[in-house]
Structure formats: C-alpha cells, structure tokens
Coordinates of C-alpha atoms and ligand atoms in Angstrom, one line a residue:
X850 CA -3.3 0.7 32.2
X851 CA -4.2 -0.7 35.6
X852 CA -2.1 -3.3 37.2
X853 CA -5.2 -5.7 36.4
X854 CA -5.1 -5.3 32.8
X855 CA -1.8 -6.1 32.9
X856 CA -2.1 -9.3 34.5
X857 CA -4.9 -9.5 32.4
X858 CA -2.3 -9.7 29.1
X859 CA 0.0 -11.6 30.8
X860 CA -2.3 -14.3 31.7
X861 CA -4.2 -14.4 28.1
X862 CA -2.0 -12.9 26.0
X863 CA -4.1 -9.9 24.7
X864 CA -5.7 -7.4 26.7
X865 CA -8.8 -5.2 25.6
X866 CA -8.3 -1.4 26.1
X867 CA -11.5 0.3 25.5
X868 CA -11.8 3.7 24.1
X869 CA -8.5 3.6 23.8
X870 CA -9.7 6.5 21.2
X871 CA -12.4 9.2 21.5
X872 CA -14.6 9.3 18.5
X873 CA -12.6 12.4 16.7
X874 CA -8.9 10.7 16.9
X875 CA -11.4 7.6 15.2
X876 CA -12.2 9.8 12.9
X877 CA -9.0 11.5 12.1
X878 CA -7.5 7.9 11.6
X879 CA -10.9 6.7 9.2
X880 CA -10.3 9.9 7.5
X881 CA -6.4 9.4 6.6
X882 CA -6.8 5.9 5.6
X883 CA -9.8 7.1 3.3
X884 CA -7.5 9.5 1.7
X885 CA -4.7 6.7 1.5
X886 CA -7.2 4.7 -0.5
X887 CA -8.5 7.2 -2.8
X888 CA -4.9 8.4 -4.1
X889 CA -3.5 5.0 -4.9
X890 CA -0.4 5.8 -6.4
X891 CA -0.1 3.7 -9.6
X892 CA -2.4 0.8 -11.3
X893 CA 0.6 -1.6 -10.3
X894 CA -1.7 -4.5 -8.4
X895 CA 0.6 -6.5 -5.7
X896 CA -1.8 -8.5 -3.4
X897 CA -1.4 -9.6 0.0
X898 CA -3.1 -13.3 1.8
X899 CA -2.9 -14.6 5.0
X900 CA -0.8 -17.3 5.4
X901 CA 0.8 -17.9 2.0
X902 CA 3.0 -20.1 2.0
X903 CA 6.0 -18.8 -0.7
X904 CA 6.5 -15.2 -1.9
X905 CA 8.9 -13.7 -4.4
X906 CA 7.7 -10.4 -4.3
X907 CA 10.4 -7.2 -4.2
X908 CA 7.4 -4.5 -3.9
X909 CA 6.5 -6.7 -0.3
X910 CA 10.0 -6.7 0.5
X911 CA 10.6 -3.1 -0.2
X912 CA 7.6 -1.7 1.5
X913 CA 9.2 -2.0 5.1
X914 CA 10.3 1.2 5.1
X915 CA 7.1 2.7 3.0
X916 CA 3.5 3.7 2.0
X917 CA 2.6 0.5 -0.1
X918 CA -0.8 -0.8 -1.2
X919 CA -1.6 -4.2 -1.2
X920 CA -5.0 -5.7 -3.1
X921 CA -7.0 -8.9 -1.7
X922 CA -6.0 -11.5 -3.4
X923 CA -9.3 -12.5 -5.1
X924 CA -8.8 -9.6 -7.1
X925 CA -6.2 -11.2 -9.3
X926 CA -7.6 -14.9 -8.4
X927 CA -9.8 -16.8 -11.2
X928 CA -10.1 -14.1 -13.9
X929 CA -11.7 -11.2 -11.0
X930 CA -9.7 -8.4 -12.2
X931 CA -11.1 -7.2 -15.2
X932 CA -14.8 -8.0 -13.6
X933 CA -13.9 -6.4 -10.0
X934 CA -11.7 -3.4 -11.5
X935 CA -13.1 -2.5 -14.7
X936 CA -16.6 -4.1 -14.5
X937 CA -18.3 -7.5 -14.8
X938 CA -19.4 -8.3 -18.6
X939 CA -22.9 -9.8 -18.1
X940 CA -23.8 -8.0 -15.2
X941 CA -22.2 -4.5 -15.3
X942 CA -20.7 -4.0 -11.9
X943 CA -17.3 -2.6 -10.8
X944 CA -15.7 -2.3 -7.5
X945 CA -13.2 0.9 -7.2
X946 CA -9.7 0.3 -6.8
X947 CA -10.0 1.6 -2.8
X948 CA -12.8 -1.0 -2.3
X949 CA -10.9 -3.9 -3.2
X950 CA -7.8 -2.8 -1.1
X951 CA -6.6 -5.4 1.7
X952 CA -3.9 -3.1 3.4
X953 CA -1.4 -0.1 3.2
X954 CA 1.9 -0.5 4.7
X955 CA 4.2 -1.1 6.4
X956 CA 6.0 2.0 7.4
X957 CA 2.9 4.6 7.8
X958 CA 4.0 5.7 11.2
X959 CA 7.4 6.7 9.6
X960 CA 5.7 8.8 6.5
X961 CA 2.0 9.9 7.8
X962 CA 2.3 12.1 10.1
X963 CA -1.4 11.4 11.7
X964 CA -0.3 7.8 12.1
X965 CA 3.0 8.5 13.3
X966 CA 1.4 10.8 15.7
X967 CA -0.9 7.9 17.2
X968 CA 1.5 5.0 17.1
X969 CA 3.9 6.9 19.3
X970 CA 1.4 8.8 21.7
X971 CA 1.5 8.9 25.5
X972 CA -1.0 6.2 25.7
X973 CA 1.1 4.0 23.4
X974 CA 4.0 4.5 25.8
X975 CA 2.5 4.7 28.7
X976 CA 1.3 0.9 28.3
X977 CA 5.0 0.0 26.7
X978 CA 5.9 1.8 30.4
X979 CA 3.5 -0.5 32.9
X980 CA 4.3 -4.3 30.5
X981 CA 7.8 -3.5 31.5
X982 CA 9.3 -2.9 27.6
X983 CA 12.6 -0.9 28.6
X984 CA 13.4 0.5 24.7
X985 CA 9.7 -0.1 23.1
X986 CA 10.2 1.2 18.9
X987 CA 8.1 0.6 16.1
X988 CA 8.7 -2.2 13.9
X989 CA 5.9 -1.9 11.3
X990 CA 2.5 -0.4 10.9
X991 CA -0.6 -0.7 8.5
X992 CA -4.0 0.3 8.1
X993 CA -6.1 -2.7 7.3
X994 CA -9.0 -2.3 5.2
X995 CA -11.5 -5.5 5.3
X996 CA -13.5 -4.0 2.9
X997 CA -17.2 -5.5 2.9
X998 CA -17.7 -8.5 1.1
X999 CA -14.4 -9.0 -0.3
X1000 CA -11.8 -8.5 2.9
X1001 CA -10.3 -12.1 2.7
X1002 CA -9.9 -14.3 6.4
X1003 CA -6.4 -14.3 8.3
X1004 CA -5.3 -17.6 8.8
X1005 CA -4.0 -18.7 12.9
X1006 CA -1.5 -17.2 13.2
X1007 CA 1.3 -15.6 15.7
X1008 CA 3.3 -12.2 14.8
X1009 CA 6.3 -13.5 16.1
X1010 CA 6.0 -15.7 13.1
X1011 CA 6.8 -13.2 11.1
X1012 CA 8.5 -10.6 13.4
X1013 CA 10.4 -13.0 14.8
X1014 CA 12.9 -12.2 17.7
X1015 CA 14.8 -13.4 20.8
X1016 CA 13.2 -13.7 22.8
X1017 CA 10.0 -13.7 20.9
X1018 CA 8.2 -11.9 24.0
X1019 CA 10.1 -8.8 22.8
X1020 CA 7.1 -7.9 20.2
X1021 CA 3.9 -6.4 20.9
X1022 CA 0.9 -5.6 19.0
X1023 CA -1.3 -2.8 18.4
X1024 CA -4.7 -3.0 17.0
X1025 CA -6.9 -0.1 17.2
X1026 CA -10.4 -0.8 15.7
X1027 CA -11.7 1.9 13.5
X1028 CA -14.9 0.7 12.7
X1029 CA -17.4 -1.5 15.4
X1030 CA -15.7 -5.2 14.6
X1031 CA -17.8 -7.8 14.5
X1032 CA -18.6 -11.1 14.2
X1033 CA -19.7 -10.5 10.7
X1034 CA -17.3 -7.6 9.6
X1035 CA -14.5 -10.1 10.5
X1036 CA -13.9 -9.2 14.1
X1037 CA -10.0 -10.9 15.7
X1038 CA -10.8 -13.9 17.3
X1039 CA -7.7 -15.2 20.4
X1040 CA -6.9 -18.6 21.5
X1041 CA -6.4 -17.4 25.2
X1042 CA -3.3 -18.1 26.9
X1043 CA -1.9 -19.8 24.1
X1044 CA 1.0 -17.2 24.1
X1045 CA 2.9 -19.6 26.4
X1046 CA 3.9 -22.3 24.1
X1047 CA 6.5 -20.9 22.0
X1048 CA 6.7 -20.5 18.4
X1049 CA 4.9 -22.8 15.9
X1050 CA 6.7 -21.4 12.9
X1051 CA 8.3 -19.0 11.2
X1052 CA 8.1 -16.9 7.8
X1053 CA 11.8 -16.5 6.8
X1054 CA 13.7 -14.9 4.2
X1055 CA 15.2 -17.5 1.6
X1056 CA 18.3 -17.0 -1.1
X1057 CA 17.0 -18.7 -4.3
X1058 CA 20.4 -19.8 -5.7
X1059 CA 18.9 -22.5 -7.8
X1060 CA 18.5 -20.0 -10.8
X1061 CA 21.6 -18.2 -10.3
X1062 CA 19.8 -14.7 -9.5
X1063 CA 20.1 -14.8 -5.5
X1064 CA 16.8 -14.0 -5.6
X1065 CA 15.0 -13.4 -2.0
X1066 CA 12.3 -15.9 -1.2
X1067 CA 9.9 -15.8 1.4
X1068 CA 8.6 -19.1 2.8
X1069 CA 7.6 -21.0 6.1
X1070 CA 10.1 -22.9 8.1
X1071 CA 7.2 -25.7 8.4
X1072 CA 3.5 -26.4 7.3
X1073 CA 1.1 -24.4 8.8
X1074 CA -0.4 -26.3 12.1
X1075 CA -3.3 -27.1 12.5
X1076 CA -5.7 -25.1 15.6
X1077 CA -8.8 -26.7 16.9
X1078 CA -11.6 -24.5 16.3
X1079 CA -12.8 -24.4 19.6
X1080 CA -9.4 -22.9 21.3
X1081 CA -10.9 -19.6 19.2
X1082 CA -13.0 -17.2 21.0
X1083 CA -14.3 -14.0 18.9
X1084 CA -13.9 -10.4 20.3
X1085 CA -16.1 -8.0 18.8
X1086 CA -15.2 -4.2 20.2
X1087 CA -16.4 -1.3 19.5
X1088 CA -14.2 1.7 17.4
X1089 CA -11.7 3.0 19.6
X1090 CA -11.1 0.3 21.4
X1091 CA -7.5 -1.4 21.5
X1092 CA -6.5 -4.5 21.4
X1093 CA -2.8 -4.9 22.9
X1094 CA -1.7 -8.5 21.4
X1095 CA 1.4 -10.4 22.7
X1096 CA 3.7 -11.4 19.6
X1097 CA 3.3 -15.1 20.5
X1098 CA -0.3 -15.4 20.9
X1099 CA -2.8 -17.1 18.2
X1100 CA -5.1 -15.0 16.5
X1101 CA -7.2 -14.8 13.6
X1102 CA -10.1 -13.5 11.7
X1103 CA -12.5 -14.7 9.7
X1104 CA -13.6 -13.2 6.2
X1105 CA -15.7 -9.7 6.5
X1106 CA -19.2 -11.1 4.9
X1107 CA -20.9 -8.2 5.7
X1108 CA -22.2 -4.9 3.8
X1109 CA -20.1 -2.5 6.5
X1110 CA -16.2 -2.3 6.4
X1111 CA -13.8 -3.0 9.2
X1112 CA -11.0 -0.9 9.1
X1113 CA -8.3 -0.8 11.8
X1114 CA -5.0 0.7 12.2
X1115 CA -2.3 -1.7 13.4
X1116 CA 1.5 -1.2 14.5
X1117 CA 4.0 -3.3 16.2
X1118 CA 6.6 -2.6 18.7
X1119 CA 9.6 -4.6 19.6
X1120 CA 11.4 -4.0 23.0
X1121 CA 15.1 -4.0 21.8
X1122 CA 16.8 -3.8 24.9
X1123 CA 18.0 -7.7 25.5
X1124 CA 16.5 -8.7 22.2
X1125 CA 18.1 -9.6 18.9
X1126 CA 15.5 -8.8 15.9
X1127 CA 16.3 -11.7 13.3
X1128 CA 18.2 -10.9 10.0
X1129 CA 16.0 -13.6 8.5
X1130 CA 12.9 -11.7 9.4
X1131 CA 11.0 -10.5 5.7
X1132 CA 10.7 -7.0 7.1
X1133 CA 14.6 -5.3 7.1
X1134 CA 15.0 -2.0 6.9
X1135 CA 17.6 -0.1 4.6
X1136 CA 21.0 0.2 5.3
X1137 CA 21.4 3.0 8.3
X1138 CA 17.7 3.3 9.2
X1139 CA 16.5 2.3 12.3
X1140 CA 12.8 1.3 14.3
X1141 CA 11.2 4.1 15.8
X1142 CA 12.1 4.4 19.5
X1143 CA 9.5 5.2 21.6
X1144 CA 11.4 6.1 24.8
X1145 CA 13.9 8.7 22.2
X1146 CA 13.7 11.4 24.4
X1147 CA 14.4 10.2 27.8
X1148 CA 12.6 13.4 29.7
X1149 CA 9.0 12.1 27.9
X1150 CA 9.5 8.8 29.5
X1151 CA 5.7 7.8 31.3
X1152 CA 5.7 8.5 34.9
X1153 CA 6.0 5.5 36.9
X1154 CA 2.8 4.8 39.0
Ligands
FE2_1722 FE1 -1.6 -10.7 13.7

C-alpha cells in the first residue's frame, strides 16, 4: 500500500485496493461461501436488516463468536415465507434456502479455515502495518450474500456505530468484493470525507428490566439521521478488489435489483493498543476469548518500507 493510498484513506476515509485478490483466492472465497450456503445447519430462520432500530434476538447475540446464518428479512415479512421457501400458491415458484440468505457470521475467520487464512494474510497486515494500527485483531467477519433480486439495501451507516470504540478511529474495515459490484447488484456507495465528524450514533446493548427477565436489548442511542442523497457517491469494483473502510465513515448500499449476485467477504479489525472496545457494544465475546491479533507473532510483523 503506497504512501498515496494512504493519504488517499486518510483524506476520504476509504481507499480502493484493486486486485487485492487474483481470480483463484476469488474463487476459493466464492467457493466456501457457496458451501456455507448449501449446508445450512437447521430450518431455524433469524433474519438480519440494516438499520433496525430494536432487537431482542439471543441467536444475533450469540453468533459473535460463531458460524451463524441470517435470512433477509422479506423472507419472514408480509406472509413471504411459505411462498419464498416452500413455493408460491398461484404461481408455483420457490427460492432455496441459500438464495434467500442475507449473511453468515460473525466469527468465520475464527472457524473457517479459508477465511481465517485471508482475513489475517500478509496483505491484510501489511496495510494494518503502513495506516499505523500498532495491535491490528479481528473483531468480526461475514460473508455477505446480496442474493439477486432479494439482497435487501443497507441503510447510512458508520461501523463505529456498532463497533464502537475509543477512539472510534481504532476500527477498520475490510471489504473484499467477490463478485463485479455494481450499481445494479448493490455496489457500496461513500460519503467522502465524512469520516471526520464523529459519531452520529450508536447501536448499544440494553438490560430490559421492565419484565423482570434482564433480558438484553439492542437499540439505537438516537434516531437514525438523515444523509442528503447527494453526499453518496457509488463505487462499483471489480472481484478482487478491496475496499479498506475507516470505522467512522458513511456508507451504504442500495438493494441488489439485478439477476447476478454480489457476494463479498467482509472483516473488521480494531487496533487495541490505546483503545478501549465498549462493553455496551452488541458483539462480546465469551468469557476468556479474545479478537484475533494480527501482529501475534512478533517475528511476522510486515517489514517497514
Ligand atoms: Fe458497513
């Protein structure tokens, strides 16, 4: 990563690394999160949206440290279960399970050994190395499906929001395209430079003590805000390229419309040296365990150039 590119993420807050993977590792990546999809566990559907605004949801919770499937949530939404899972009435069709899948999550770097392999390669540490993160480890990771025609939009949004630490700079993103993204397949779309005014809001963790059950709630600290259309600028890539996103940028992408899919593999990494993760953060992992440090084994650290 060339000192350029690094001013280039510094001064928009996202930085476009292109063939960040040659067509095989693509492959490789397409090929695990086809498999991921095709041996869904159990029938158990738990969805995931963009932006909603209260969860009570123990199989979200829980999946921080594991392989977890989440569904669109127009599959649950106005009756479309029975039509999109076991086929519509009057006009016959069905969608398979894997085809209405939104995401798989959120600890596949910890459990899959082909995604663990690529969220802590060289490359990865190498451009942890040049935007100065002195103890880079990964936070979370996903493969993100966008199936066509169903692969819902994701709302404005920051990570920090929901990754939240201090300082917030501490996170970085991943995104690794494993299909071309486009404007039509739901390509991310940046509001450049916007990284540089703090954090709008934040999804926190919530003891419901109203019932008596100390249930954990997840909700927003305040209403979403509302982003001009026009700070948005779309950035359609080709597979294999990476997108490197600051945590307090605004992104987004629109719904995937299209007959192609838009798959990507996604991870985050949190510098912990001189930053506190928050407790109130939804993603906490068990007792003992730990992110995965990137810089582990001091002899592998990048060279400095
Ligand atoms: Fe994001």
């Amino acid at each position: 990563m060339s000192d350029t590119l690094v001013e280039k993420f510094l001064q928009d807050g996202f930085v476009i690394l292109e063939d960040f993977l040659n067509e095989e590792e693509v492959e490789e990546l397409r090929k695990a999160g086809e498999a991921l999809a095709e041996n869904i566990p159990d029938n158990d559907i738990h969805t995931f949206k963009s932006g909603e605004e209260k969860r009570k949801d123990q199989y979200f919770l829980d999946s921080a440290d594991k392989v977890s499937y989440f569904y669109e949530t127009s599959v649950t939404e106005n009756g479309n279960l029975d039509s999109n899972m076991n086929g519509d009435a009057e006009t016959g069709k069905t969608s398979a399970p894997r085809n209405l899948l939104n995401k798989v999550g959120h600890a596949l770097h910890k459990h899959h050994p082909v995604f663990g392999r690529v969220a802590s390669s060289t490359p990865v540490r190498e451009i942890c190395y040049r935007l100065g993160l002195e103890d880079p480890a990964i936070a979370q990771s996903m493969y993100i499906y966008k199936n066509p025609k169903i692969g819902g939009e994701v709302l404005p949004h920051q990570d920090a929001s929901y990754l939240y630490a201090e300082p917030p700079s501490a996170l970085v993103g991943f995104w690794i395209a494993l299909d071309d993204a486009t404007t039509k397949n739901g390509c991310l779309w940046f509001a450049s430079g916007s990284h540089k005014s703090g954090v709008h809001r934040r999804f926190m963790r919530t003891i419901d003590n109203t019932t008596g059950s100390n249930e954990v709630h997840l909700a927003y600290d305040s209403p979403a805000p509302s982003y001009p259309s026009s700070i948005f600028r779309p950035v359609p890539v080709k597979k294999g390229t990476c997108i490197v996103i600051h945590g307090l940028v605004l992104h987004k992408s629109d719904a995937n419309t299209s007959n192609d899919p838009r798959h990507a593999f996604t991870f985050h990494v949190l510098d912990q040296k001189g930053s506190k993760y928050s407790p109130s953060n939804w993603l906490q992992l068990p007792e003992g365990q730990s992110f995965v440090s990137l810089y582990s084994n001091k002899h592998n650290l990048p060279a400095s150039n």
